[in-house]
């Protein structure tokens, strides 16, 4: 008998079996089916390596009228949940159709979305197709910069699943794994070695920070060069108490459902929720973010628990306490530059715990730059986009990041509206860029750069009130062909008033009016008396567009109005002839004040 042959055969069989197993584990991705069938995960989908692409298909997205043209794919890929178990995640890969004009290969941004809701139709990949994703403006801005943009849905949007909302490690894993998955799309054009950044806000900021912490150990082959994380819920106990009974109560309820999905033993919803709670859970799983936001506003968790247990009582239970603390950030050094930012008036996620996170990272010698924005949660998300993209562009260009860890600035203090009331977006002396077109003169009056608009947009009550401030100014105008420096005063009459509403798709609707007296104070330096419109001028302020416009400078009011006759001075007739009548145009654009470094 040939013992040598038998021994070699015995060695060869396991090697052959291993080769077959490895081939099966790393099987080539398949083209997925059309429609919602794409979201049904195959039974063998969790075998293999995290970041493996399971299936893909071409798709179309609607990111708004000004978004650049892109090639787009829906993807399903392998990832890992917060307990280390294999899972399946869906998402979208977007690549601009224009060629990359920078050096090297086209950089990639893994864009970590914020709260979208627990129903399957809330998945970003589905909302982008339908044109209803409220974060479309930020995604489009990254595409305009020339970057490939990858948008993970996170775990739980496959058919029959529930999102593990706010399970930090799972989310961080998902935004890292989609980078590797995107490189496997045939002819997708994304290099496995391309420079990559992660950008996210709110839930997305949590995901981005988790990705930054996990990168070195979980996905070291991703060429990560920077992370931007804003509005981060870093301390879950602190944030939960801030949300309970407040305008943002829905985020706490969603977090309970999502963490219970990831940690069912630690958070047994069946025994913790009373009848009202069970009904709220069932309904919450069918809603998207703005539906649940208004439905649960100012509710206390105790209304939905057995025995009306309070949040403090529940978080004192060791298993629940440990689960919440397991989502906290700051325990690990971030090995790449981090841009952290937060709204000073954030009514959903307290700024003080974001400051503590910055200090924790800085104490571990992380490179952190922190900006404080003047506004509340939603406004800050979109106001920060240009600064974020500039910061990311510098990382892609190889420029060294400047840390603010050694700042001497005082800690920022919250200016948020009190919790437990209406959802109010406050515009506190926002810069106003405004022009008025004089029809008869065919000339434009530009209001001073120091003009401001303040307002309280009570979205719960659907009520808008505001104040316009315009300093006296002079404008060069030609009257009868003669150039003159015309002194002007615009004096608001009462407050701006109107209605404001936010629909379930994140569309903002404003319908109001500002009244103002217009006075000509001088002509070529000579005062002729009180040359004033006999009645106030009405400036309608109407706007319909995405809620992102509140922060990204897209909030503008344009229209036509009528200037009444001017009376009260010796040249009233001349001024009325050239400045009064219908068809006068106006354009008012407001944007938040600039951030400050901390």
XYZ file of C-alpha atoms in Angstrom:
598
model
C 0.000 0.000 0.000
C 1.251 3.502 -0.895
C 1.139 5.267 2.509
C 2.739 8.387 1.030
C -0.122 8.757 -1.446
C -2.746 8.294 1.287
C -1.030 10.841 3.514
C -0.851 13.405 0.672
C -4.507 12.757 -0.207
C -5.546 13.262 3.397
C -3.774 16.617 3.407
C -5.144 17.620 0.030
C -8.827 17.016 0.855
C -9.058 19.590 3.686
C -7.187 22.120 1.550
C -9.571 21.530 -1.311
C -12.563 21.817 1.023
C -11.147 25.039 2.450
C -10.667 26.446 -1.034
C -14.273 25.614 -1.960
C -15.536 27.158 1.288
C -13.525 30.336 0.737
C -14.763 30.596 -2.832
C -18.357 30.258 -1.631
C -17.808 32.785 1.158
C -16.436 35.355 -1.259
C -18.840 34.677 -4.110
C -19.156 37.442 -6.663
C -22.000 39.876 -6.012
C -25.159 39.378 -8.005
C -27.459 41.852 -9.732
C -30.402 42.271 -7.378
C -34.073 42.298 -8.366
C -36.123 45.406 -9.078
C -38.544 46.924 -6.605
C -38.844 46.125 -2.926
C -37.746 42.545 -3.607
C -34.188 43.890 -3.545
C -34.517 44.292 0.231
C -35.087 40.587 0.903
C -31.800 39.186 2.181
C -30.766 35.732 0.912
C -30.557 33.052 3.604
C -26.779 32.701 3.180
C -26.126 36.435 3.157
C -24.305 36.625 6.490
C -21.578 34.163 5.529
C -18.304 35.653 4.371
C -16.475 38.813 5.428
C -17.946 42.106 6.561
C -17.836 44.588 3.714
C -18.554 41.938 1.085
C -21.034 43.120 -1.523
C -23.991 40.718 -1.742
C -26.027 42.323 -4.510
C -26.398 45.589 -6.390
C -28.568 47.196 -9.022
C -28.613 50.509 -10.818
C -31.064 53.026 -9.428
C -32.129 56.633 -9.892
C -32.217 59.238 -7.167
C -33.906 62.616 -6.796
C -31.755 64.952 -4.717
C -33.347 68.192 -5.853
C -33.280 70.406 -8.913
C -29.728 71.636 -8.375
C -28.119 68.254 -7.672
C -25.426 67.102 -10.097
C -25.947 64.164 -12.417
C -24.830 60.867 -10.918
C -24.527 57.179 -11.533
C -26.299 55.411 -8.686
C -26.557 51.890 -7.342
C -28.604 50.313 -4.596
C -26.415 47.883 -2.656
C -26.815 45.083 -0.117
C -23.684 44.172 1.826
C -22.396 42.271 4.825
C -21.653 44.001 8.099
C -21.575 43.355 11.851
C -23.999 44.376 14.592
C -23.147 45.796 18.008
C -22.868 42.319 19.527
C -20.400 41.111 16.908
C -22.901 39.038 14.921
C -22.961 39.138 11.134
C -25.813 41.134 9.617
C -27.014 42.467 6.274
C -27.296 46.151 5.428
C -28.600 48.065 2.422
C -27.572 51.462 1.075
C -26.852 53.640 -1.944
C -23.659 54.396 -3.856
C -23.532 57.668 -5.804
C -20.792 58.732 -8.224
C -20.857 62.029 -10.163
C -20.940 61.555 -13.929
C -18.369 64.327 -14.395
C -14.740 63.264 -14.287
C -12.773 63.906 -11.098
C -10.636 66.999 -11.672
C -8.407 66.685 -8.616
C -5.227 64.711 -8.108
C -5.276 60.967 -7.578
C -8.463 58.939 -7.563
C -11.850 60.405 -6.755
C -12.249 60.707 -2.935
C -15.153 59.005 -1.206
C -17.454 60.341 1.523
C -19.391 57.806 3.566
C -22.353 59.967 4.542
C -23.943 58.777 7.795
C -27.582 59.819 7.856
C -29.503 61.094 10.861
C -32.833 59.799 12.142
C -35.154 58.711 9.329
C -37.729 56.555 11.118
C -38.358 52.875 11.757
C -40.614 51.899 8.848
C -38.992 50.244 5.842
C -40.146 53.016 3.511
C -38.132 55.473 5.640
C -34.860 53.914 4.414
C -32.654 56.603 2.854
C -32.154 54.430 -0.223
C -35.926 54.466 -0.816
C -36.480 58.100 0.142
C -33.756 59.284 -2.243
C -35.516 57.469 -5.074
C -38.779 59.189 -4.182
C -37.215 62.619 -3.722
C -38.321 62.880 -0.083
C -35.042 62.527 1.819
C -34.642 65.576 4.051
C -30.828 65.264 3.956
C -30.686 65.473 0.163
C -29.128 68.956 0.241
C -26.044 67.777 2.139
C -25.639 64.698 -0.030
C -25.953 66.823 -3.182
C -23.378 69.283 -1.813
C -20.825 66.489 -1.360
C -21.511 65.286 -4.905
C -21.069 68.838 -6.233
C -17.626 68.841 -4.633
C -16.825 65.902 -6.915
C -16.826 63.147 -4.311
C -18.378 59.706 -4.534
C -20.990 59.522 -1.772
C -21.994 56.324 0.005
C -25.174 56.343 2.094
C -25.801 53.385 4.382
C -29.364 52.659 5.475
C -27.916 51.016 8.623
C -29.148 47.664 9.900
C -32.856 46.920 9.874
C -34.327 48.083 6.579
C -34.220 44.660 4.944
C -37.656 43.114 4.557
C -39.137 41.913 7.838
C -36.543 43.657 10.037
C -36.630 46.539 12.522
C -33.786 49.082 12.615
C -31.423 48.803 15.570
C -31.698 52.579 15.907
C -28.904 54.192 17.977
C -26.942 50.943 18.435
C -23.634 52.737 17.987
C -21.153 50.058 17.001
C -23.555 48.573 14.447
C -23.996 51.980 12.817
C -20.280 52.709 12.808
C -19.596 49.322 11.241
C -22.216 49.933 8.543
C -20.714 53.248 7.398
C -17.252 51.664 7.212
C -18.351 48.468 5.474
C -20.210 50.263 2.677
C -16.835 51.717 1.634
C -15.415 48.276 0.884
C -18.719 47.116 -0.632
C -18.774 50.073 -3.045
C -15.389 49.099 -4.502
C -16.858 45.758 -5.590
C -19.528 47.196 -7.901
C -18.467 46.194 -11.423
C -17.334 49.316 -13.298
C -18.382 51.472 -10.337
C -15.152 53.411 -10.523
C -14.419 53.505 -6.790
C -10.887 52.482 -5.897
C -10.155 50.261 -2.907
C -7.325 52.616 -1.923
C -9.140 55.918 -2.415
C -9.043 58.542 0.316
C -12.196 58.282 2.405
C -13.948 60.482 4.946
C -17.019 59.907 7.107
C -19.553 62.700 7.658
C -22.662 62.514 9.808
C -24.985 64.530 12.033
C -27.258 63.610 14.965
C -27.709 59.826 14.711
C -25.278 60.180 11.829
C -22.849 62.057 14.085
C -23.032 59.167 16.527
C -22.388 56.764 13.652
C -19.471 58.838 12.349
C -17.840 59.023 15.789
C -18.264 55.260 16.252
C -16.699 54.713 12.822
C -13.771 56.910 13.874
C -13.276 54.911 17.067
C -13.633 51.508 15.383
C -11.699 52.156 12.207
C -8.257 51.024 13.397
C -9.452 47.672 14.762
C -12.462 46.921 12.563
C -11.685 48.272 9.079
C -8.009 49.285 8.928
C -7.857 48.813 5.135
C -10.258 51.744 4.626
C -8.038 54.702 3.776
C -9.728 57.019 6.262
C -8.333 60.567 6.351
C -10.935 62.456 8.403
C -14.267 62.292 10.202
C -16.863 65.049 10.649
C -19.370 64.364 13.434
C -22.024 66.895 14.436
C -24.867 66.959 16.939
C -23.475 63.808 18.562
C -25.465 62.024 21.295
C -22.345 60.884 23.146
C -23.810 60.373 26.636
C -26.987 58.354 26.401
C -28.232 58.819 29.952
C -27.777 62.589 29.733
C -29.420 62.756 26.313
C -32.315 60.495 27.339
C -33.161 62.759 30.276
C -32.970 65.786 27.991
C -35.461 64.192 25.563
C -37.959 62.722 28.027
C -41.084 64.890 28.074
C -39.579 67.320 25.540
C -40.238 68.296 21.939
C -37.799 65.556 20.894
C -39.425 62.747 22.873
C -39.862 60.689 19.697
C -36.096 60.206 19.455
C -36.071 58.655 22.929
C -38.959 56.359 22.009
C -37.246 55.346 18.779
C -34.048 54.671 20.720
C -35.891 52.389 23.128
C -37.302 50.386 20.219
C -34.004 50.265 18.336
C -31.870 49.273 21.327
C -34.427 46.667 22.369
C -34.115 45.195 18.891
C -30.335 44.938 19.317
C -30.410 43.973 23.013
C -33.722 42.103 23.532
C -32.606 40.441 26.764
C -31.432 43.661 28.398
C -34.476 45.664 27.238
C -37.483 43.283 27.156
C -40.127 45.524 25.620
C -42.893 42.944 26.012
C -42.678 43.190 29.782
C -41.642 46.842 30.085
C -44.360 48.392 27.902
C -47.980 48.760 29.009
C -50.901 48.584 26.571
C -50.385 52.170 25.439
C -46.696 51.458 25.040
C -47.302 48.367 22.934
C -49.610 50.366 20.677
C -47.048 53.186 20.402
C -44.301 50.687 19.528
C -46.427 49.096 16.808
C -47.293 52.507 15.361
C -43.725 53.794 15.660
C -42.521 50.957 13.464
C -44.777 52.276 10.675
C -43.693 55.928 10.835
C -40.911 58.131 9.487
C -39.109 60.799 11.476
C -41.414 63.807 11.147
C -44.559 61.741 11.697
C -43.325 60.403 15.016
C -41.776 63.753 15.993
C -45.152 65.492 16.175
C -47.098 62.459 17.403
C -44.986 61.920 20.545
C -43.949 65.507 21.247
C -43.612 66.243 24.996
C -44.690 62.725 26.033
C -43.028 61.158 29.064
C -41.734 57.607 28.822
C -43.633 56.736 32.021
C -46.932 57.069 30.120
C -45.998 53.945 28.166
C -44.409 51.663 30.780
C -45.833 49.024 33.103
C -46.545 50.558 36.460
C -45.730 53.944 34.887
C -42.061 53.458 35.655
C -40.096 56.648 35.065
C -36.967 56.991 32.973
C -34.893 57.212 36.172
C -36.404 53.980 37.468
C -35.820 52.176 34.191
C -32.234 53.337 33.785
C -31.489 52.192 37.339
C -32.079 48.593 36.189
C -28.525 47.243 35.752
C -29.051 45.622 32.352
C -30.690 48.727 30.879
C -28.099 51.005 32.431
C -25.253 48.922 31.006
C -26.867 48.878 27.559
C -27.196 52.643 27.450
C -23.661 53.183 28.666
C -22.402 50.761 26.004
C -23.488 53.367 23.410
C -21.431 56.151 25.005
C -18.563 57.605 23.020
C -15.145 58.894 24.011
C -13.624 55.693 25.351
C -11.134 55.294 22.502
C -8.691 57.564 20.718
C -9.647 58.729 17.260
C -6.695 58.014 14.982
C -7.659 60.498 12.236
C -8.520 64.209 12.442
C -12.042 64.845 13.777
C -14.235 67.866 13.077
C -16.866 68.009 15.826
C -19.683 70.553 15.803
C -22.869 71.322 17.692
C -25.667 73.881 17.838
C -25.645 76.144 20.868
C -29.458 76.183 20.863
C -29.858 72.430 20.241
C -33.184 71.414 21.763
C -32.758 67.679 21.092
C -29.159 66.810 22.012
C -27.539 68.813 24.843
C -24.369 70.664 23.967
C -22.785 70.086 27.386
C -22.331 66.360 26.770
C -20.788 67.150 23.349
C -18.230 69.325 25.136
C -17.453 66.423 27.481
C -16.919 64.194 24.429
C -14.466 66.685 22.947
C -12.507 66.734 26.208
C -12.471 62.925 26.328
C -11.021 62.695 22.831
C -8.518 65.472 23.521
C -7.359 63.722 26.703
C -6.410 60.743 24.522
C -4.385 63.010 22.213
C -6.918 62.923 19.400
C -6.807 65.760 16.858
C -10.164 67.503 17.370
C -11.461 70.779 15.954
C -14.760 71.908 17.521
C -17.145 74.532 16.140
C -20.143 75.951 17.988
C -23.035 77.032 15.758
C -25.601 79.558 17.029
C -28.716 77.629 16.079
C -30.872 74.689 17.040
C -30.646 71.085 15.895
C -32.104 71.062 12.386
C -30.642 74.429 11.335
C -27.135 73.440 12.453
C -27.259 70.218 10.436
C -27.428 72.155 7.189
C -25.665 75.378 8.145
C -22.489 73.397 8.844
C -22.331 71.726 5.424
C -20.064 74.270 3.641
C -17.625 74.303 6.570
C -17.616 70.514 6.749
C -16.921 70.188 3.030
C -14.111 72.737 3.199
C -12.605 70.820 6.125
C -12.929 67.486 4.298
C -11.414 68.986 1.161
C -8.366 70.026 3.167
C -7.996 66.470 4.485
C -8.213 65.050 0.959
C -5.598 67.592 -0.143
C -3.219 66.407 2.584
C -3.342 69.627 4.584
C -2.640 69.210 8.299
C -5.706 69.636 10.522
C -5.642 72.293 13.240
C -6.789 71.118 16.668
C -8.711 73.265 19.145
C -7.988 70.935 22.054
C -5.884 73.620 23.751
C -8.431 76.399 23.349
C -8.664 79.131 25.958
C -12.270 79.915 24.993
C -14.988 79.547 27.592
C -17.194 76.466 27.367
C -20.305 77.137 25.276
C -23.521 77.465 27.252
C -26.846 76.257 25.924
C -29.312 78.803 24.573
C -31.930 76.175 23.703
C -35.609 76.906 24.143
C -36.994 75.230 27.292
C -37.964 71.584 26.889
C -41.513 70.361 27.324
C -43.102 73.000 25.115
C -43.719 73.640 21.466
C -41.171 72.922 18.761
C -39.825 76.419 18.088
C -37.022 77.340 15.725
C -35.593 80.687 16.802
C -33.863 83.044 14.389
C -31.858 85.372 16.615
C -30.612 88.388 14.644
C -29.900 86.377 11.506
C -28.057 88.359 8.802
C -30.415 89.657 6.122
C -29.356 90.160 2.519
C -32.052 92.188 0.823
C -32.702 94.205 -2.305
C -35.652 96.234 -3.557
C -36.177 96.848 -7.262
C -37.731 100.215 -8.133
C -39.826 99.645 -11.242
C -40.031 103.172 -12.682
C -36.382 103.983 -12.045
C -35.288 100.502 -13.161
C -32.760 100.588 -10.353
C -32.060 98.385 -7.338
C -31.794 99.460 -3.727
C -29.519 97.275 -1.596
C -30.214 97.188 2.134
C -27.249 97.537 4.538
C -25.193 94.425 5.217
C -25.894 94.922 8.931
C -29.639 94.347 8.456
C -31.064 91.448 10.481
C -34.199 89.357 10.792
C -35.272 87.714 14.047
C -38.170 85.305 14.343
C -39.766 82.530 16.317
C -41.104 79.818 14.035
C -43.454 77.831 16.287
C -43.875 74.721 14.187
C -46.216 73.093 16.699
C -48.639 76.033 16.712
C -47.898 76.789 13.049
C -47.267 80.403 13.968
C -44.533 82.778 12.814
C -43.600 86.063 14.481
C -40.560 88.137 13.658
C -38.738 91.449 13.696
C -36.901 93.245 10.909
C -34.038 95.639 11.699
C -32.640 97.863 8.940
C -30.236 100.692 9.867
C -30.664 104.023 8.089
C -28.613 104.095 4.899
C -27.857 105.973 1.698
C -28.269 104.654 -1.823
C -26.965 106.171 -5.028
C -29.876 106.573 -7.462
C -30.387 108.459 -10.702
C -33.500 110.628 -10.695
C -34.219 112.603 -13.882
C -30.806 111.449 -15.076
C -29.063 113.086 -12.146
C -27.141 110.900 -9.741
C -28.084 111.509 -6.126
C -27.264 110.013 -2.762
C -30.712 109.195 -1.408
C -31.038 108.779 2.357
C -33.490 105.994 3.232
C -35.125 104.658 6.364
C -37.111 101.424 6.477
C -39.141 101.222 9.683
C -41.056 97.998 10.450
C -44.654 98.496 11.542
C -45.407 95.851 14.146
C -44.027 92.342 13.929
C -43.808 90.076 10.953
C -46.636 87.569 11.290
C -47.769 84.464 9.497
C -47.942 80.704 9.505
C -45.212 78.081 9.374
C -45.617 74.334 8.867
C -43.396 71.291 8.399
C -44.867 68.270 6.636
C -44.010 64.593 6.994
C -41.558 64.770 4.088
C -39.539 67.586 5.655
C -41.011 70.305 3.439
C -41.222 73.725 5.078
C -44.036 76.140 4.254
C -43.984 79.784 5.378
C -46.764 82.250 4.602
C -46.523 85.651 6.261
C -46.077 89.367 5.772
C -43.820 92.204 6.956
C -45.119 95.784 6.972
C -42.724 98.728 6.866
C -42.818 102.492 6.391
C -40.330 103.809 3.835
C -38.961 107.297 4.417
C -36.684 109.344 2.174
C -34.573 111.210 4.724
C -32.433 113.244 2.342
C -31.485 113.866 -1.264
C -27.850 114.692 -2.025
C -27.401 115.416 1.666
C -30.328 117.865 1.819
C -33.311 117.094 4.042
C -36.706 118.038 2.658
C -38.824 117.014 5.650
C -40.751 113.811 6.392
C -40.977 112.176 2.937
C -42.792 108.957 3.947
C -45.161 106.452 2.376
C -48.705 107.317 3.424
C -49.357 103.717 4.466
C -46.954 100.886 5.273
C -45.571 98.765 2.446
C -46.558 95.090 2.600
C -43.763 92.601 1.911
C -45.250 89.082 1.705
C -42.822 86.433 2.993
C -43.723 83.168 1.335
C -41.531 80.100 1.071
C -42.021 76.446 0.218
C -39.025 74.142 0.160
C -36.970 71.606 2.086
C -36.324 72.176 5.786
C -32.613 72.186 4.940
C -33.144 75.715 3.576
C -33.317 76.996 7.156
C -29.619 76.363 7.565
C -27.974 76.292 4.157
C -28.773 79.845 3.059
C -31.658 78.798 0.846
C -34.330 80.575 2.916
C -35.360 83.480 0.735
C -38.515 85.486 0.126
C -39.102 87.144 -3.223
C -42.064 88.855 -4.825
C -43.665 92.066 -5.953
C -45.424 94.741 -3.956
C -46.946 98.193 -4.258
C -45.348 101.341 -2.857
C -47.970 103.911 -1.722
C -47.728 107.609 -2.463
C -45.033 109.551 -0.627
C -46.226 112.589 1.321
C -44.960 115.064 3.874
C -42.219 117.002 2.122
C -41.613 119.555 -0.631
C -40.596 117.031 -3.254
C -43.258 114.419 -2.480
C -44.717 114.608 -5.967
C -41.363 113.928 -7.628
C -40.562 111.044 -5.298
C -44.012 109.525 -5.754
C -43.679 109.724 -9.514
C -40.486 107.728 -9.530
C -40.812 105.466 -6.468
C -44.514 104.706 -5.973
C -46.912 102.324 -7.629
C -47.274 98.568 -8.221
C -44.681 96.165 -9.588
C -41.880 96.952 -7.153
C -39.797 93.811 -6.581
C -37.978 92.606 -3.506
C -35.693 89.770 -2.424
C -34.979 88.930 1.228
C -32.544 86.119 2.081
C -31.726 85.133 5.658
C -29.076 82.786 6.956
C -27.728 81.898 10.406
C -24.803 83.769 11.975
C -21.326 82.253 11.636
C -20.028 79.585 14.060
C -17.267 80.141 16.591
C -14.426 77.815 17.502
C -14.136 76.101 20.858
